[in-house]
C-alpha positions as a Markdown table, in Angstrom:
| # | Residue | x | y | z |
|---|---|---|---|---|
| 1 | Unk | 150.8 | 139.4 | 49.7 |
| 2 | Unk | 149.1 | 138.3 | 52.9 |
| 3 | Unk | 148.8 | 134.5 | 52.9 |
| 4 | Unk | 145.9 | 132.6 | 54.4 |
| 5 | Unk | 145.0 | 128.9 | 54.5 |
| 6 | Unk | 142.5 | 129.5 | 51.6 |
| 7 | Unk | 145.1 | 131.2 | 49.4 |
| 8 | Unk | 147.6 | 128.4 | 50.1 |
| 9 | Unk | 145.0 | 125.9 | 49.0 |
| 10 | Unk | 144.3 | 127.9 | 45.8 |
| 11 | Unk | 148.0 | 128.1 | 45.0 |
| 12 | Unk | 148.2 | 124.3 | 45.5 |
| 13 | Unk | 145.2 | 123.7 | 43.3 |
| 14 | Unk | 146.8 | 125.8 | 40.5 |
| 15 | Unk | 150.1 | 123.9 | 40.9 |
| 16 | Unk | 151.9 | 127.0 | 41.9 |
| 17 | Unk | 153.2 | 125.3 | 45.0 |
| 18 | Unk | 153.7 | 121.6 | 45.7 |
| 19 | Unk | 152.3 | 119.6 | 48.6 |
| 20 | Unk | 155.4 | 119.9 | 50.7 |
| 21 | Unk | 155.5 | 123.7 | 50.6 |
| 22 | Unk | 151.7 | 123.9 | 51.2 |
| 23 | Unk | 152.2 | 121.6 | 54.2 |
| 24 | Unk | 154.9 | 123.9 | 55.7 |
| 25 | Unk | 152.8 | 127.0 | 55.3 |
| 26 | Unk | 149.7 | 125.4 | 56.8 |
| 27 | Unk | 151.6 | 124.0 | 59.7 |
| 28 | Unk | 153.1 | 127.4 | 60.4 |
| 29 | Unk | 149.5 | 128.8 | 60.6 |
| 30 | Unk | 148.5 | 126.0 | 63.0 |
| 31 | Unk | 151.5 | 126.5 | 65.3 |
| 32 | Unk | 152.1 | 130.2 | 65.2 |
| 33 | Unk | 148.8 | 132.0 | 64.4 |
| 34 | Unk | 146.8 | 133.5 | 67.3 |
| 35 | Unk | 143.7 | 133.6 | 65.2 |
| 36 | Unk | 141.4 | 130.6 | 66.0 |
| 37 | Unk | 139.7 | 130.7 | 62.6 |
| 38 | Unk | 143.0 | 130.7 | 60.7 |
| 39 | Unk | 144.3 | 127.8 | 62.7 |
| 40 | Unk | 141.1 | 125.8 | 62.3 |
| 41 | Unk | 141.1 | 126.6 | 58.5 |
| 42 | Unk | 144.7 | 125.4 | 58.2 |
| 43 | Unk | 143.9 | 122.1 | 59.8 |
| 44 | Unk | 140.8 | 121.6 | 57.5 |
| 45 | Unk | 142.9 | 122.4 | 54.4 |
| 46 | Unk | 145.6 | 119.9 | 55.5 |
| 47 | Unk | 142.8 | 117.3 | 55.5 |
| 48 | Unk | 141.5 | 118.4 | 52.1 |
| 49 | Unk | 144.9 | 118.3 | 50.5 |
| 50 | Unk | 145.4 | 114.8 | 51.9 |
| 51 | Unk | 148.6 | 115.2 | 53.9 |
| 52 | Unk | 148.6 | 112.4 | 56.5 |
| 53 | Unk | 152.2 | 112.0 | 57.5 |
| 54 | Unk | 153.8 | 110.9 | 60.8 |
| 55 | Unk | 154.9 | 114.5 | 61.3 |
| 56 | Unk | 151.4 | 115.8 | 61.1 |
| 57 | Unk | 150.2 | 113.0 | 63.5 |
| 58 | Unk | 152.8 | 114.2 | 66.0 |
| 59 | Unk | 151.7 | 117.8 | 65.6 |
| 60 | Unk | 148.1 | 117.0 | 66.1 |
| 61 | Unk | 149.0 | 114.8 | 69.1 |
| 62 | Unk | 150.9 | 117.7 | 70.6 |
| 63 | Unk | 147.8 | 119.9 | 70.2 |
| 64 | Unk | 145.7 | 117.5 | 72.2 |
| 65 | Unk | 148.2 | 117.6 | 75.0 |
| 66 | Unk | 149.3 | 121.2 | 75.2 |
| 67 | Unk | 147.0 | 123.5 | 73.3 |
| 68 | Unk | 144.9 | 125.8 | 75.4 |
| 69 | Unk | 142.1 | 126.3 | 72.8 |
| 70 | Unk | 139.3 | 123.8 | 73.1 |
| 71 | Unk | 138.0 | 124.4 | 69.6 |
| 72 | Unk | 141.4 | 123.7 | 68.1 |
| 73 | Unk | 141.8 | 120.6 | 70.2 |
| 74 | Unk | 138.5 | 119.4 | 69.0 |
| 75 | Unk | 139.3 | 120.0 | 65.3 |
| 76 | Unk | 142.6 | 118.1 | 65.9 |
| 77 | Unk | 140.6 | 115.2 | 67.5 |
| 78 | Unk | 138.2 | 115.0 | 64.5 |
| 79 | Unk | 141.1 | 115.0 | 62.1 |
| 80 | Unk | 142.7 | 112.1 | 64.0 |
| 81 | Unk | 139.3 | 110.3 | 64.0 |
| 82 | Unk | 139.0 | 110.6 | 60.2 |
| 83 | Unk | 142.6 | 110.0 | 59.2 |
| 84 | Unk | 144.6 | 108.3 | 62.0 |
| 85 | Unk | 141.8 | 106.4 | 63.9 |
| 86 | Unk | 143.8 | 103.2 | 64.7 |
| 87 | Unk | 147.0 | 105.1 | 65.6 |
| 88 | Unk | 145.1 | 107.6 | 67.8 |
| 89 | Unk | 144.3 | 105.1 | 70.6 |
| 90 | Unk | 147.3 | 106.0 | 72.7 |
| 91 | Unk | 146.7 | 109.8 | 72.7 |
| 92 | Unk | 143.0 | 109.2 | 73.2 |
| 93 | Unk | 143.7 | 107.0 | 76.3 |
| 94 | Unk | 145.7 | 109.9 | 77.7 |
| 95 | Unk | 143.4 | 112.8 | 76.8 |
| 96 | Unk | 140.2 | 111.2 | 78.1 |
| 97 | Unk | 141.7 | 111.4 | 81.6 |
| 98 | Unk | 142.8 | 115.1 | 81.2 |
| 99 | Unk | 140.4 | 116.8 | 78.9 |
| 100 | Unk | 137.7 | 119.1 | 80.5 |
| 101 | Unk | 136.1 | 120.6 | 77.4 |
| 102 | Unk | 132.6 | 119.1 | 76.7 |
| 103 | Unk | 132.8 | 119.0 | 72.9 |
| 104 | Unk | 136.3 | 117.4 | 73.0 |
| 105 | Unk | 135.1 | 114.7 | 75.4 |
| 106 | Unk | 132.2 | 113.9 | 73.1 |
| 107 | Unk | 134.7 | 113.5 | 70.2 |
| 108 | Unk | 137.0 | 111.4 | 72.2 |
| 109 | Unk | 134.2 | 109.0 | 73.3 |
| 110 | Unk | 132.9 | 108.8 | 69.7 |
| 111 | Unk | 136.4 | 108.0 | 68.4 |
| 112 | Unk | 137.0 | 105.3 | 71.0 |
| 113 | Unk | 133.6 | 103.7 | 70.0 |
| 114 | Unk | 134.6 | 104.0 | 66.3 |
| 115 | Unk | 138.0 | 102.3 | 66.9 |
| 116 | Unk | 136.0 | 99.3 | 68.0 |
| 117 | Unk | 138.9 | 97.3 | 69.5 |
| 118 | Unk | 139.2 | 95.5 | 72.8 |
| 119 | Unk | 141.5 | 98.2 | 74.0 |
| 120 | Unk | 139.1 | 101.0 | 73.2 |
| 121 | Unk | 136.3 | 99.0 | 74.9 |
| 122 | Unk | 138.3 | 98.6 | 78.0 |
| 123 | Unk | 139.0 | 102.3 | 78.1 |
| 124 | Unk | 135.3 | 103.1 | 77.8 |
| 125 | Unk | 134.5 | 100.5 | 80.5 |
| 126 | Unk | 137.0 | 101.9 | 82.9 |
| 127 | Unk | 135.7 | 105.4 | 82.4 |
| 128 | Unk | 132.2 | 104.2 | 83.1 |
| 129 | Unk | 133.4 | 102.6 | 86.3 |
| 130 | Unk | 134.9 | 105.9 | 87.4 |
| 131 | Unk | 131.4 | 107.4 | 87.4 |
| 132 | Unk | 130.9 | 105.6 | 90.7 |
| 133 | Unk | 133.8 | 107.4 | 92.3 |
| 134 | Unk | 132.7 | 110.9 | 91.2 |
| 135 | Unk | 131.0 | 112.7 | 94.2 |
| 136 | Unk | 129.8 | 115.8 | 92.3 |
| 137 | Unk | 128.4 | 116.4 | 88.9 |
| 138 | Unk | 129.3 | 120.0 | 89.6 |
| 139 | Unk | 131.7 | 120.5 | 92.5 |
| 140 | Unk | 131.4 | 124.3 | 92.4 |
| 141 | Unk | 127.6 | 124.2 | 92.7 |
| 142 | Unk | 127.7 | 121.2 | 95.0 |
| 143 | Unk | 125.5 | 119.2 | 92.6 |
| 144 | Unk | 125.9 | 115.6 | 93.8 |
| 145 | Unk | 126.2 | 112.6 | 91.6 |
| 146 | Unk | 124.0 | 110.2 | 93.6 |
| 147 | Unk | 121.7 | 109.0 | 90.8 |
| 148 | Unk | 124.3 | 108.1 | 88.3 |
| 149 | Unk | 126.5 | 106.4 | 91.0 |
| 150 | Unk | 123.6 | 104.3 | 92.2 |
| 151 | Unk | 122.4 | 103.3 | 88.7 |
| 152 | Unk | 125.9 | 102.5 | 87.4 |
| 153 | Unk | 126.8 | 100.5 | 90.5 |
| 154 | Unk | 123.8 | 98.3 | 90.0 |
| 155 | Unk | 124.2 | 98.0 | 86.3 |
| 156 | Unk | 127.8 | 96.8 | 86.6 |
| 157 | Unk | 126.8 | 94.2 | 89.2 |
| 158 | Unk | 124.1 | 92.7 | 86.9 |
| 159 | Unk | 126.0 | 93.0 | 83.6 |
| 160 | Unk | 129.5 | 91.7 | 83.0 |
| 161 | Unk | 132.1 | 93.5 | 80.9 |
| 162 | Unk | 131.9 | 91.1 | 78.0 |
| 163 | Unk | 128.2 | 91.7 | 77.6 |
| 164 | Unk | 128.6 | 95.5 | 77.1 |
| 165 | Unk | 129.0 | 96.9 | 73.6 |
| 166 | Unk | 131.2 | 99.8 | 72.6 |
| 167 | Unk | 128.0 | 101.7 | 71.8 |
| 168 | Unk | 126.3 | 101.0 | 75.2 |
| 169 | Unk | 129.4 | 102.2 | 77.1 |
| 170 | Unk | 129.8 | 105.3 | 74.9 |
| 171 | Unk | 126.2 | 106.3 | 75.4 |
| 172 | Unk | 126.4 | 106.0 | 79.2 |
| 173 | Unk | 129.5 | 108.3 | 79.2 |
| 174 | Unk | 127.9 | 110.8 | 76.8 |
| 175 | Unk | 124.7 | 111.0 | 78.9 |
| 176 | Unk | 126.8 | 111.4 | 82.1 |
| 177 | Unk | 129.0 | 114.2 | 80.8 |
| 178 | Unk | 126.1 | 115.9 | 79.1 |
| 179 | Unk | 124.1 | 116.2 | 82.4 |
| 180 | Unk | 127.2 | 117.3 | 84.2 |
| 181 | Unk | 127.7 | 120.0 | 81.6 |
| 182 | Unk | 124.1 | 121.2 | 81.8 |
| 183 | Unk | 124.5 | 121.8 | 85.5 |
| 184 | Unk | 127.2 | 124.3 | 84.7 |
| 185 | Unk | 124.9 | 126.3 | 82.5 |
| 186 | Unk | 121.6 | 126.1 | 84.3 |
| 187 | Unk | 120.6 | 126.5 | 88.0 |
| 188 | Unk | 117.6 | 124.1 | 87.7 |
| 189 | Unk | 118.5 | 120.7 | 86.3 |
| 190 | Unk | 116.5 | 117.6 | 87.3 |
| 191 | Unk | 116.6 | 114.2 | 85.6 |
| 192 | Unk | 115.9 | 110.5 | 85.9 |
| 193 | Unk | 117.9 | 107.6 | 84.7 |
| 194 | Unk | 116.7 | 104.3 | 83.2 |
| 195 | Unk | 118.3 | 101.7 | 85.5 |
| 196 | Unk | 118.4 | 99.1 | 82.7 |
| 197 | Unk | 120.8 | 101.0 | 80.5 |
| 198 | Unk | 122.2 | 103.9 | 82.5 |
| 199 | Unk | 120.7 | 106.5 | 80.1 |
| 200 | Unk | 118.6 | 109.6 | 80.8 |
| 201 | Unk | 114.9 | 108.9 | 80.6 |
| 202 | Unk | 113.6 | 112.2 | 81.9 |
| 203 | Unk | 115.0 | 115.8 | 81.8 |
| 204 | Unk | 113.5 | 118.8 | 83.6 |
| 205 | Unk | 114.9 | 122.2 | 82.7 |
| 206 | Unk | 111.7 | 124.1 | 83.7 |
| 207 | Unk | 111.5 | 127.2 | 85.8 |
| 208 | Unk | 108.5 | 126.9 | 88.0 |
| 209 | Unk | 107.8 | 130.6 | 88.6 |
| 210 | Unk | 104.7 | 130.0 | 90.8 |
| 211 | Unk | 107.1 | 128.8 | 93.5 |
| 212 | Unk | 109.4 | 131.7 | 93.2 |
| 213 | Unk | 109.2 | 134.9 | 95.2 |
| 214 | Unk | 108.8 | 138.2 | 93.3 |
| 215 | Unk | 112.2 | 139.6 | 92.2 |
| 216 | Unk | 114.0 | 136.2 | 91.9 |
| 217 | Unk | 117.5 | 137.0 | 90.6 |
| 218 | Unk | 118.0 | 136.3 | 86.8 |
| 219 | Unk | 120.9 | 133.9 | 87.6 |
| 220 | Unk | 118.5 | 131.6 | 89.5 |
| 221 | Unk | 116.4 | 130.9 | 86.4 |
| 222 | Unk | 117.2 | 128.9 | 83.3 |
| 223 | Unk | 115.8 | 131.5 | 80.9 |
| 224 | Unk | 116.1 | 129.2 | 77.9 |
| 225 | Unk | 115.3 | 131.1 | 74.7 |
| 226 | Unk | 116.2 | 128.5 | 72.2 |
| 227 | Unk | 116.5 | 124.7 | 72.2 |
| 228 | Unk | 119.9 | 125.1 | 70.6 |
| 229 | Unk | 121.1 | 126.6 | 73.9 |
| 230 | Unk | 120.7 | 123.2 | 75.5 |
| 231 | Unk | 124.2 | 121.8 | 74.7 |
| 232 | Unk | 124.2 | 118.1 | 74.1 |
| 233 | Unk | 120.4 | 117.6 | 74.1 |
| 234 | Unk | 120.7 | 115.9 | 70.7 |
| 235 | Unk | 122.7 | 113.1 | 72.3 |
| 236 | Unk | 120.0 | 112.2 | 74.8 |
| 237 | Unk | 118.1 | 110.0 | 72.3 |
| 238 | Unk | 116.6 | 107.8 | 75.0 |
| 239 | Unk | 114.6 | 110.6 | 76.7 |
| 240 | Unk | 111.0 | 109.7 | 77.2 |
| 241 | Unk | 110.0 | 112.9 | 79.0 |
| 242 | Unk | 111.2 | 116.5 | 78.8 |
| 243 | Unk | 109.9 | 119.5 | 80.7 |
| 244 | Unk | 110.9 | 123.0 | 79.4 |
| 245 | Unk | 108.1 | 124.9 | 81.1 |
| 246 | Unk | 108.4 | 128.6 | 82.0 |
| 247 | Unk | 111.2 | 129.5 | 79.7 |
| 248 | Unk | 111.2 | 131.7 | 76.6 |
| 249 | Unk | 111.2 | 129.1 | 73.8 |
| 250 | Unk | 109.7 | 130.1 | 70.5 |
| 251 | Unk | 110.6 | 127.1 | 68.2 |
| 252 | Unk | 110.8 | 123.4 | 69.0 |
| 253 | Unk | 112.2 | 122.1 | 65.7 |
| 254 | Unk | 115.4 | 120.7 | 67.4 |
| 255 | Unk | 113.3 | 118.4 | 69.6 |
| 256 | Unk | 112.4 | 116.4 | 66.5 |
| 257 | Unk | 115.7 | 114.4 | 66.9 |
| 258 | Unk | 114.4 | 113.0 | 70.2 |
| 259 | Unk | 112.2 | 110.4 | 68.6 |
| 260 | Unk | 111.6 | 108.4 | 71.8 |
| 261 | Unk | 109.8 | 111.3 | 73.5 |
| 262 | Unk | 106.4 | 110.3 | 75.0 |
| 263 | Unk | 105.8 | 113.3 | 77.2 |
| 264 | Unk | 106.5 | 116.9 | 76.1 |
| 265 | Unk | 105.8 | 119.7 | 78.6 |
| 266 | Unk | 106.1 | 123.3 | 77.3 |
| 267 | Unk | 103.9 | 125.3 | 79.7 |
| 268 | Unk | 104.4 | 129.1 | 79.6 |
| 269 | Unk | 106.8 | 129.6 | 76.7 |
| 270 | Unk | 106.6 | 131.9 | 73.7 |
| 271 | Unk | 105.5 | 129.3 | 71.1 |
| 272 | Unk | 103.3 | 131.0 | 68.6 |
| 273 | Unk | 103.9 | 129.9 | 65.0 |
| 274 | Unk | 101.9 | 127.0 | 63.6 |
| 275 | Unk | 105.0 | 125.4 | 62.1 |
| 276 | Unk | 105.7 | 124.0 | 65.6 |
| 277 | Unk | 102.7 | 121.7 | 65.1 |
| 278 | Unk | 104.6 | 120.1 | 62.2 |
| 279 | Unk | 107.5 | 119.4 | 64.5 |
| 280 | Unk | 105.2 | 117.8 | 67.1 |
| 281 | Unk | 103.8 | 115.5 | 64.4 |
| 282 | Unk | 107.3 | 114.3 | 63.7 |
| 283 | Unk | 107.6 | 112.8 | 67.3 |
| 284 | Unk | 106.2 | 109.3 | 66.6 |
| 285 | Unk | 105.9 | 108.1 | 70.2 |
| 286 | Unk | 104.4 | 111.3 | 71.7 |
| 287 | Unk | 101.5 | 110.5 | 74.0 |
| 288 | Unk | 101.2 | 113.6 | 76.2 |
| 289 | Unk | 101.6 | 117.2 | 75.2 |
| 290 | Unk | 101.2 | 120.3 | 77.4 |
| 291 | Unk | 101.1 | 123.6 | 75.6 |
| 292 | Unk | 99.2 | 125.7 | 78.1 |
| 293 | Unk | 99.9 | 129.4 | 78.2 |
| 294 | Unk | 101.5 | 129.6 | 74.8 |
| 295 | Unk | 100.0 | 131.9 | 72.1 |
| 296 | Unk | 99.8 | 129.0 | 69.7 |
| 297 | Unk | 96.9 | 127.5 | 71.6 |
| 298 | Unk | 94.6 | 130.2 | 70.1 |
| 299 | Unk | 95.3 | 128.9 | 66.6 |
| 300 | Unk | 94.9 | 125.2 | 67.4 |
| 301 | Unk | 92.0 | 123.0 | 66.2 |
| 302 | Unk | 91.2 | 119.5 | 67.3 |
| 303 | Unk | 92.0 | 118.0 | 64.0 |
| 304 | Unk | 95.6 | 119.1 | 64.2 |
| 305 | Unk | 96.5 | 116.3 | 66.5 |
| 306 | Unk | 96.7 | 112.5 | 66.4 |
| 307 | Unk | 93.6 | 111.1 | 68.1 |
| 308 | Unk | 95.8 | 109.1 | 70.5 |
| 309 | Unk | 97.7 | 112.1 | 71.8 |
| 310 | Unk | 96.5 | 113.6 | 75.1 |
| 311 | Unk | 96.8 | 117.4 | 74.8 |
| 312 | Unk | 96.6 | 120.1 | 77.4 |
| 313 | Unk | 95.8 | 123.5 | 76.0 |
| 314 | Unk | 94.0 | 125.2 | 78.9 |
| 315 | Unk | 93.7 | 124.6 | 82.6 |
| 316 | Unk | 91.6 | 121.5 | 82.0 |
| 317 | Unk | 92.7 | 118.3 | 80.3 |
| 318 | Unk | 91.6 | 118.0 | 76.7 |
| 319 | Unk | 91.4 | 114.7 | 75.0 |
| 320 | Unk | 91.4 | 115.3 | 71.3 |
| 321 | Unk | 89.1 | 113.0 | 69.4 |
């Protein structure tokens, strides 16, 4: 009989094996299997069974330090956050200085925020200070870190350590690593930062085709087909303006989470379905919308919009009344 984490769990539920035997089998999967899904499943079953021993903590800690699989490291991090939060401060302090995987870094920062101790705040603060010493957001592409360095330097001069909260520091770090990660995936990334809090206020992932010569290589364009491709966008809650023009986006549902948006620019995409209007209506602070050169404009009537929303549907500005 071929065992799997699921079968081990079923045997445990039927009292065919005890917790100790289940633990040994599941740990064997975690440490020896080459299948990512099996390893992940084994860790999740360990959580479900409720095995939270010092031995397991040590195994998870070792995964953070030495495992080459980012997804498995992140599953281990989330387990530690749920079940060993207070004890995890020491490994978190180490891994935040060595981890390169974006999703893992997000989990580490969230965990340090959740610990909510003076030690975890100091770690977050020190990581924020390090931003000023980072020359490049993306060294390989030579994308410089001038904007964040300038804003953080000024922010730390005007606001002392004791007046920062865990949440404020974690948001600065998440915004910073998110924009750095976006530069790895897209050739055209432009942004502005709110100097009062160090968070992104504007994001421009547009491809302005009118400025490109015919035959521009594919790799020089963002070519975004889905909002879900924009990794970490959901964390940029303070965005006021986003420009996604000249991409290939069909659906904007995932923009609904950005409730502070006041300016949404979507020129020349593939937005066609009327359901997208419902998503626009769920953006409570939206003041400016540019939908030019999308098929949906042929289906739009003036009464579809809030009277206070300035809308561009054609080449001339239209104020819906």
